[in-house]
PDB file of C-alpha atoms and ligand atoms in Angstrom:
ATOM      1  CA  MET A  25    -110.654  28.345  60.940  1.00  0.00           C
ATOM      2  CA  SER A  26    -107.140  27.264  59.713  1.00  0.00           C
ATOM      3  CA  THR A  27    -105.372  29.352  57.279  1.00  0.00           C
ATOM      4  CA  SER A  28    -102.883  27.770  54.769  1.00  0.00           C
ATOM      5  CA  GLN A  29    -100.411  30.408  53.321  1.00  0.00           C
ATOM      6  CA  GLN A  30     -99.321  29.879  49.564  1.00  0.00           C
ATOM      7  CA  SER A  31     -95.667  30.730  48.782  1.00  0.00           C
ATOM      8  CA  VAL A  32     -94.873  33.180  46.049  1.00  0.00           C
ATOM      9  CA  PRO A  33     -93.793  31.288  43.021  1.00  0.00           C
ATOM     10  CA  ASP A  34     -90.270  32.391  41.628  1.00  0.00           C
ATOM     11  CA  VAL A  35     -91.464  32.258  37.866  1.00  0.00           C
ATOM     12  CA  CYS A  36     -91.816  34.868  35.468  1.00  0.00           C
ATOM     13  CA  GLU A  37     -94.779  33.159  33.703  1.00  0.00           C
ATOM     14  CA  PRO A  38     -98.362  32.834  35.157  1.00  0.00           C
ATOM     15  CA  VAL A  39     -98.572  29.727  37.069  1.00  0.00           C
ATOM     16  CA  LEU A  40    -101.840  27.849  37.846  1.00  0.00           C
ATOM     17  CA  GLU A  41    -102.424  26.455  41.336  1.00  0.00           C
ATOM     18  CA  TRP A  42    -105.441  24.763  42.662  1.00  0.00           C
ATOM     19  CA  GLY A  43    -106.355  26.395  45.779  1.00  0.00           C
ATOM     20  CA  PHE A  44    -108.933  23.932  47.151  1.00  0.00           C
ATOM     21  CA  ALA A  45    -108.744  20.726  45.267  1.00  0.00           C
ATOM     22  CA  VAL A  46    -110.199  17.578  46.695  1.00  0.00           C
ATOM     23  CA  PRO A  47    -107.482  14.689  46.500  1.00  0.00           C
ATOM     24  CA  MET A  48    -109.082  11.611  44.858  1.00  0.00           C
ATOM     25  CA  MET A  49    -107.186   8.637  43.713  1.00  0.00           C
ATOM     26  CA  ARG A  50    -108.363   5.666  41.449  1.00  0.00           C
ATOM     27  CA  TRP A  51    -106.315   2.383  40.900  1.00  0.00           C
ATOM     28  CA  ARG A  52    -107.149  -0.840  38.920  1.00  0.00           C
ATOM     29  CA  LEU A  53    -105.609  -3.917  40.289  1.00  0.00           C
ATOM     30  CA  PRO A  54    -104.152  -5.842  37.356  1.00  0.00           C
ATOM     31  CA  GLU A  55    -105.485  -9.616  36.939  1.00  0.00           C
ATOM     32  CA  ALA A  56    -107.939  -9.180  39.993  1.00  0.00           C
ATOM     33  CA  ASP A  57    -110.275 -12.091  38.635  1.00  0.00           C
ATOM     34  CA  ALA A  58    -108.912 -14.749  41.049  1.00  0.00           C
ATOM     35  CA  LEU A  59    -109.005 -12.424  44.024  1.00  0.00           C
ATOM     36  CA  ASN A  60    -112.431 -11.425  43.182  1.00  0.00           C
ATOM     37  CA  ASN A  61    -113.694 -14.755  42.844  1.00  0.00           C
ATOM     38  CA  ASP A  62    -112.457 -15.577  46.438  1.00  0.00           C
ATOM     39  CA  LEU A  63    -113.614 -12.314  47.939  1.00  0.00           C
ATOM     40  CA  ARG A  64    -117.001 -12.995  46.247  1.00  0.00           C
ATOM     41  CA  ALA A  65    -117.399 -16.453  47.648  1.00  0.00           C
ATOM     42  CA  VAL A  66    -116.432 -15.042  51.278  1.00  0.00           C
ATOM     43  CA  ILE A  67    -118.674 -12.222  51.310  1.00  0.00           C
ATOM     44  CA  LEU A  68    -121.642 -14.165  49.933  1.00  0.00           C
ATOM     45  CA  ALA A  69    -121.271 -16.871  52.482  1.00  0.00           C
ATOM     46  CA  ARG A  70    -121.031 -14.338  55.257  1.00  0.00           C
ATOM     47  CA  GLU A  71    -124.273 -12.558  53.889  1.00  0.00           C
ATOM     48  CA  ALA A  72    -126.004 -16.035  53.962  1.00  0.00           C
ATOM     49  CA  ARG A  73    -125.059 -16.473  57.684  1.00  0.00           C
ATOM     50  CA  GLY A  74    -127.193 -13.285  58.207  1.00  0.00           C
ATOM     51  CA  ASP A  75    -124.562 -11.232  59.835  1.00  0.00           C
ATOM     52  CA  GLU A  76    -125.546  -7.799  58.972  1.00  0.00           C
ATOM     53  CA  ALA A  77    -125.150  -4.106  59.855  1.00  0.00           C
ATOM     54  CA  ARG A  78    -127.276  -1.313  58.162  1.00  0.00           C
ATOM     55  CA  VAL A  79    -125.694   2.221  57.852  1.00  0.00           C
ATOM     56  CA  SER A  80    -126.259   3.952  54.563  1.00  0.00           C
ATOM     57  CA  ASN A  81    -127.706   1.101  52.503  1.00  0.00           C
ATOM     58  CA  VAL A  82    -131.496   1.072  51.152  1.00  0.00           C
ATOM     59  CA  GLY A  83    -131.957  -2.552  50.367  1.00  0.00           C
ATOM     60  CA  GLY A  84    -129.067  -4.735  49.910  1.00  0.00           C
ATOM     61  CA  TRP A  85    -126.595  -6.030  52.547  1.00  0.00           C
ATOM     62  CA  GLN A  86    -123.826  -4.644  54.676  1.00  0.00           C
ATOM     63  CA  SER A  87    -121.609  -6.601  56.961  1.00  0.00           C
ATOM     64  CA  ARG A  88    -120.394  -5.400  60.202  1.00  0.00           C
ATOM     65  CA  ALA A  89    -117.231  -3.319  60.038  1.00  0.00           C
ATOM     66  CA  ASP A  90    -114.850  -6.344  60.984  1.00  0.00           C
ATOM     67  CA  PHE A  91    -114.414  -7.725  57.473  1.00  0.00           C
ATOM     68  CA  LEU A  92    -110.797  -6.568  56.829  1.00  0.00           C
ATOM     69  CA  ASP A  93    -109.872  -8.370  60.069  1.00  0.00           C
ATOM     70  CA  GLY A  94    -110.756 -11.970  58.383  1.00  0.00           C
ATOM     71  CA  THR A  95    -107.697 -14.334  58.085  1.00  0.00           C
ATOM     72  CA  GLN A  96    -108.875 -15.741  54.775  1.00  0.00           C
ATOM     73  CA  PRO A  97    -105.938 -15.246  52.163  1.00  0.00           C
ATOM     74  CA  CYS A  98    -108.255 -13.158  49.847  1.00  0.00           C
ATOM     75  CA  VAL A  99    -108.979 -11.018  52.709  1.00  0.00           C
ATOM     76  CA  VAL A 100    -105.455 -10.601  53.965  1.00  0.00           C
ATOM     77  CA  ALA A 101    -104.260  -9.651  50.315  1.00  0.00           C
ATOM     78  CA  LEU A 102    -107.006  -7.034  49.948  1.00  0.00           C
ATOM     79  CA  ARG A 103    -106.140  -5.610  53.192  1.00  0.00           C
ATOM     80  CA  GLY A 104    -102.426  -5.389  51.711  1.00  0.00           C
ATOM     81  CA  HIS A 105    -103.424  -3.751  48.667  1.00  0.00           C
ATOM     82  CA  LEU A 106    -105.433  -1.012  50.677  1.00  0.00           C
ATOM     83  CA  ILE A 107    -102.396  -0.334  52.727  1.00  0.00           C
ATOM     84  CA  SER A 108    -100.142   0.111  49.570  1.00  0.00           C
ATOM     85  CA  LEU A 109    -102.914   2.459  48.178  1.00  0.00           C
ATOM     86  CA  ILE A 110    -103.192   4.559  51.287  1.00  0.00           C
ATOM     87  CA  ARG A 111     -99.402   4.785  51.586  1.00  0.00           C
ATOM     88  CA  SER A 112     -99.395   5.999  48.055  1.00  0.00           C
ATOM     89  CA  VAL A 113    -101.761   8.790  48.656  1.00  0.00           C
ATOM     90  CA  MET A 114     -99.854   9.667  51.899  1.00  0.00           C
ATOM     91  CA  ALA A 115     -96.872  10.081  49.923  1.00  0.00           C
ATOM     92  CA  SER A 116     -98.224  12.130  47.112  1.00  0.00           C
ATOM     93  CA  PRO A 117     -97.505  15.434  48.585  1.00  0.00           C
ATOM     94  CA  VAL A 118     -93.915  14.560  48.529  1.00  0.00           C
ATOM     95  CA  GLY A 119     -94.065  13.216  44.848  1.00  0.00           C
ATOM     96  CA  GLY A 120     -94.906   9.661  45.772  1.00  0.00           C
ATOM     97  CA  ASP A 121     -91.609   8.825  47.875  1.00  0.00           C
ATOM     98  CA  LEU A 122     -92.773   6.188  50.109  1.00  0.00           C
ATOM     99  CA  SER A 123     -89.354   6.418  52.025  1.00  0.00           C
ATOM    100  CA  ARG A 124     -90.192   9.987  53.331  1.00  0.00           C
ATOM    101  CA  ILE A 125     -93.285   9.130  55.209  1.00  0.00           C
ATOM    102  CA  GLU A 126     -93.906   7.694  58.425  1.00  0.00           C
ATOM    103  CA  GLY A 127     -97.241   6.821  60.083  1.00  0.00           C
ATOM    104  CA  GLN A 128     -99.516   4.054  61.314  1.00  0.00           C
ATOM    105  CA  ILE A 129    -102.442   3.216  59.432  1.00  0.00           C
ATOM    106  CA  GLY A 130    -105.519   1.799  61.326  1.00  0.00           C
ATOM    107  CA  LEU A 131    -108.000   0.198  58.880  1.00  0.00           C
ATOM    108  CA  THR A 132    -111.461  -0.969  58.880  1.00  0.00           C
ATOM    109  CA  GLY A 133    -113.746  -2.427  56.338  1.00  0.00           C
ATOM    110  CA  TRP A 134    -117.131  -3.761  55.567  1.00  0.00           C
ATOM    111  CA  ALA A 135    -118.654  -5.665  52.686  1.00  0.00           C
ATOM    112  CA  ASN A 136    -121.613  -4.566  50.590  1.00  0.00           C
ATOM    113  CA  VAL A 137    -124.075  -6.396  48.358  1.00  0.00           C
ATOM    114  CA  ASN A 138    -126.501  -4.560  46.322  1.00  0.00           C
ATOM    115  CA  ARG A 139    -129.046  -6.313  43.804  1.00  0.00           C
ATOM    116  CA  ASP A 140    -131.745  -4.870  41.624  1.00  0.00           C
ATOM    117  CA  GLY A 141    -133.118  -1.484  43.122  1.00  0.00           C
ATOM    118  CA  ASP A 142    -130.725  -1.231  45.994  1.00  0.00           C
ATOM    119  CA  PHE A 143    -128.693   2.021  46.630  1.00  0.00           C
ATOM    120  CA  ASN A 144    -127.099   3.809  49.422  1.00  0.00           C
ATOM    121  CA  ARG A 145    -128.071   7.235  50.983  1.00  0.00           C
ATOM    122  CA  VAL A 146    -125.844  10.309  50.990  1.00  0.00           C
ATOM    123  CA  HIS A 147    -123.287  10.025  53.808  1.00  0.00           C
ATOM    124  CA  ASP A 148    -119.738  10.549  54.644  1.00  0.00           C
ATOM    125  CA  HIS A 149    -117.474   8.770  56.989  1.00  0.00           C
ATOM    126  CA  ALA A 150    -116.713  10.975  59.557  1.00  0.00           C
ATOM    127  CA  GLY A 151    -114.105   9.982  61.933  1.00  0.00           C
ATOM    128  CA  SER A 152    -111.362   9.168  59.651  1.00  0.00           C
ATOM    129  CA  HIS A 153    -108.831  10.332  57.222  1.00  0.00           C
ATOM    130  CA  TRP A 154    -109.214   8.521  54.163  1.00  0.00           C
ATOM    131  CA  SER A 155    -111.969   6.220  53.076  1.00  0.00           C
ATOM    132  CA  GLY A 156    -112.825   4.359  49.798  1.00  0.00           C
ATOM    133  CA  VAL A 157    -114.277   1.218  48.196  1.00  0.00           C
ATOM    134  CA  TYR A 158    -112.829  -1.760  46.294  1.00  0.00           C
ATOM    135  CA  TYR A 159    -115.135  -3.201  43.941  1.00  0.00           C
ATOM    136  CA  VAL A 160    -115.317  -7.115  43.718  1.00  0.00           C
ATOM    137  CA  ASP A 161    -118.134  -7.394  41.089  1.00  0.00           C
ATOM    138  CA  THR A 162    -120.339  -4.853  39.466  1.00  0.00           C
ATOM    139  CA  GLY A 163    -123.179  -7.332  38.451  1.00  0.00           C
ATOM    140  CA  ARG A 164    -124.852  -7.257  35.099  1.00  0.00           C
ATOM    141  CA  PRO A 165    -126.198  -3.900  34.704  1.00  0.00           C
ATOM    142  CA  ASP A 166    -129.378  -3.439  32.383  1.00  0.00           C
ATOM    143  CA  PRO A 167    -128.134  -1.678  29.118  1.00  0.00           C
ATOM    144  CA  GLY A 168    -129.356   2.073  28.657  1.00  0.00           C
ATOM    145  CA  SER A 169    -129.587   2.775  32.272  1.00  0.00           C
ATOM    146  CA  GLU A 170    -127.366   5.747  32.735  1.00  0.00           C
ATOM    147  CA  LEU A 171    -125.055   5.809  35.821  1.00  0.00           C
ATOM    148  CA  ASN A 172    -126.495   2.329  36.881  1.00  0.00           C
ATOM    149  CA  GLY A 173    -124.895   1.708  40.386  1.00  0.00           C
ATOM    150  CA  ALA A 174    -122.517   4.431  40.068  1.00  0.00           C
ATOM    151  CA  ILE A 175    -120.877   6.287  43.212  1.00  0.00           C
ATOM    152  CA  GLU A 176    -121.456  10.005  42.964  1.00  0.00           C
ATOM    153  CA  PHE A 177    -119.433  12.369  45.197  1.00  0.00           C
ATOM    154  CA  LEU A 178    -120.917  15.887  45.926  1.00  0.00           C
ATOM    155  CA  ASP A 179    -118.662  18.866  45.193  1.00  0.00           C
ATOM    156  CA  PRO A 180    -117.942  20.322  48.728  1.00  0.00           C
ATOM    157  CA  ARG A 181    -117.742  23.831  47.833  1.00  0.00           C
ATOM    158  CA  PRO A 182    -120.773  25.902  48.510  1.00  0.00           C
ATOM    159  CA  SER A 183    -122.818  27.752  45.981  1.00  0.00           C
ATOM    160  CA  ILE A 184    -120.779  27.654  42.647  1.00  0.00           C
ATOM    161  CA  ASN A 185    -123.356  30.089  41.048  1.00  0.00           C
ATOM    162  CA  MET A 186    -121.032  31.197  38.153  1.00  0.00           C
ATOM    163  CA  PRO A 187    -119.090  28.099  36.695  1.00  0.00           C
ATOM    164  CA  ILE A 188    -115.846  29.260  35.158  1.00  0.00           C
ATOM    165  CA  PRO A 189    -115.998  28.333  31.353  1.00  0.00           C
ATOM    166  CA  GLY A 190    -113.601  25.257  30.625  1.00  0.00           C
ATOM    167  CA  TYR A 191    -113.302  24.054  34.220  1.00  0.00           C
ATOM    168  CA  ARG A 192    -115.176  21.262  35.786  1.00  0.00           C
ATOM    169  CA  THR A 193    -117.634  22.586  37.972  1.00  0.00           C
ATOM    170  CA  ALA A 194    -120.442  20.235  38.127  1.00  0.00           C
ATOM    171  CA  SER A 195    -122.167  19.649  41.337  1.00  0.00           C
ATOM    172  CA  ALA A 196    -121.471  16.030  41.445  1.00  0.00           C
ATOM    173  CA  LEU A 197    -118.753  13.657  40.219  1.00  0.00           C
ATOM    174  CA  ALA A 198    -119.882  10.178  39.146  1.00  0.00           C
ATOM    175  CA  VAL A 199    -117.553   7.129  39.016  1.00  0.00           C
ATOM    176  CA  THR A 200    -118.783   4.153  37.386  1.00  0.00           C
ATOM    177  CA  PRO A 201    -116.314   1.257  38.801  1.00  0.00           C
ATOM    178  CA  SER A 202    -115.317  -1.895  37.297  1.00  0.00           C
ATOM    179  CA  PRO A 203    -114.169  -5.171  39.197  1.00  0.00           C
ATOM    180  CA  GLY A 204    -110.687  -4.657  40.472  1.00  0.00           C
ATOM    181  CA  GLU A 205    -110.858  -1.072  40.948  1.00  0.00           C
ATOM    182  CA  PHE A 206    -110.166   1.046  44.059  1.00  0.00           C
ATOM    183  CA  VAL A 207    -111.506   4.573  44.609  1.00  0.00           C
ATOM    184  CA  LEU A 208    -110.170   6.481  47.532  1.00  0.00           C
ATOM    185  CA  PHE A 209    -111.257  10.070  48.750  1.00  0.00           C
ATOM    186  CA  PRO A 210    -111.188  12.036  52.050  1.00  0.00           C
ATOM    187  CA  SER A 211    -113.543  10.674  54.613  1.00  0.00           C
ATOM    188  CA  TRP A 212    -115.457  13.857  55.000  1.00  0.00           C
ATOM    189  CA  LEU A 213    -116.401  13.989  51.175  1.00  0.00           C
ATOM    190  CA  GLN A 214    -120.147  13.318  50.839  1.00  0.00           C
ATOM    191  CA  HIS A 215    -121.107  10.519  48.380  1.00  0.00           C
ATOM    192  CA  TYR A 216    -123.971   8.241  47.742  1.00  0.00           C
ATOM    193  CA  VAL A 217    -124.738   5.049  45.274  1.00  0.00           C
ATOM    194  CA  LEU A 218    -127.277   5.391  42.802  1.00  0.00           C
ATOM    195  CA  PRO A 219    -129.720   2.286  42.424  1.00  0.00           C
ATOM    196  CA  PHE A 220    -128.315  -0.658  40.676  1.00  0.00           C
ATOM    197  CA  ARG A 221    -130.618  -1.859  38.047  1.00  0.00           C
ATOM    198  CA  GLY A 222    -129.815  -5.265  36.539  1.00  0.00           C
ATOM    199  CA  SER A 223    -129.130  -8.760  37.574  1.00  0.00           C
ATOM    200  CA  GLY A 224    -126.459 -10.419  39.875  1.00  0.00           C
ATOM    201  CA  GLU A 225    -124.769  -8.750  42.571  1.00  0.00           C
ATOM    202  CA  ARG A 226    -122.942  -5.608  42.816  1.00  0.00           C
ATOM    203  CA  ILE A 227    -120.175  -6.454  45.564  1.00  0.00           C
ATOM    204  CA  SER A 228    -117.655  -3.933  47.276  1.00  0.00           C
ATOM    205  CA  VAL A 229    -115.616  -3.869  50.238  1.00  0.00           C
ATOM    206  CA  ALA A 230    -115.845  -0.044  52.020  1.00  0.00           C
ATOM    207  CA  PHE A 231    -113.105   0.875  54.283  1.00  0.00           C
ATOM    208  CA  ASN A 232    -111.859   3.650  56.785  1.00  0.00           C
ATOM    209  CA  ALA A 233    -108.372   4.503  57.319  1.00  0.00           C
ATOM    210  CA  GLN A 234    -106.913   6.404  60.370  1.00  0.00           C
ATOM    211  CA  VAL A 235    -103.462   7.822  59.929  1.00  0.00           C
ATOM    212  CA  LYS A 236    -101.516   8.339  63.326  1.00  0.00           C
ATOM    213  CA  ASP A 237     -98.298   9.862  63.770  1.00  0.00           C
ATOM    214  CA  TYR A 238     -97.852  11.208  60.116  1.00  0.00           C
ATOM    215  CA  ARG A 239     -94.378  12.490  59.551  1.00  0.00           C
ATOM    216  CA  LEU A 240     -92.282  13.408  56.510  1.00  0.00           C
ATOM    217  CA  LYS A 241     -88.678  12.145  57.087  1.00  0.00           C
TER     218      LYS A 241
HETATM  219 FE1  FE2 B  29    -119.430   5.487  51.842  1.00  0.00          FE
END
């Protein structure tokens, strides 16, 4: 067990501090249509070649975890955005000051294609620090299907048997993404993808990041 000690605030008013909050980050890439069109073409071409891994997906298609090693301009661009996002979350504890952080980011990623009825089982991304998903396409969901294709995160705190009024204490947190959106979370956080119901393809790129030699300057 490791213990972190809270400093005593030097204030006269009550201060709310979050003891065990889970850091998560969302970001929407502006004007992502061109990038998404290129990524979509690269991913569907790779799927058509039959290059497949199967990890958490039930139905659907998942590439091997070398997708971000690709040299296509759209893949290189996506990799650059991911590095920027991860550097951003690394710098959040120091107010977002990127000049204060040092560290090497190791990045792996894989592409996912889910069609009608496909989903992903509960899993985490053990062995990395940060994980996440970039959404290339969210297909054409059937109307009226709640949380259609959403990614849901499980609250890691055990046994919240008396929710505190006014505070979010649901057992799961659902994110319904749209194309061009990044979702970043700690790799240990369990999650799953609800079945997609609709036409077209729900295309995403998932990634794992390992941070080595992290240091604050
Ligand atoms: Fe995942």
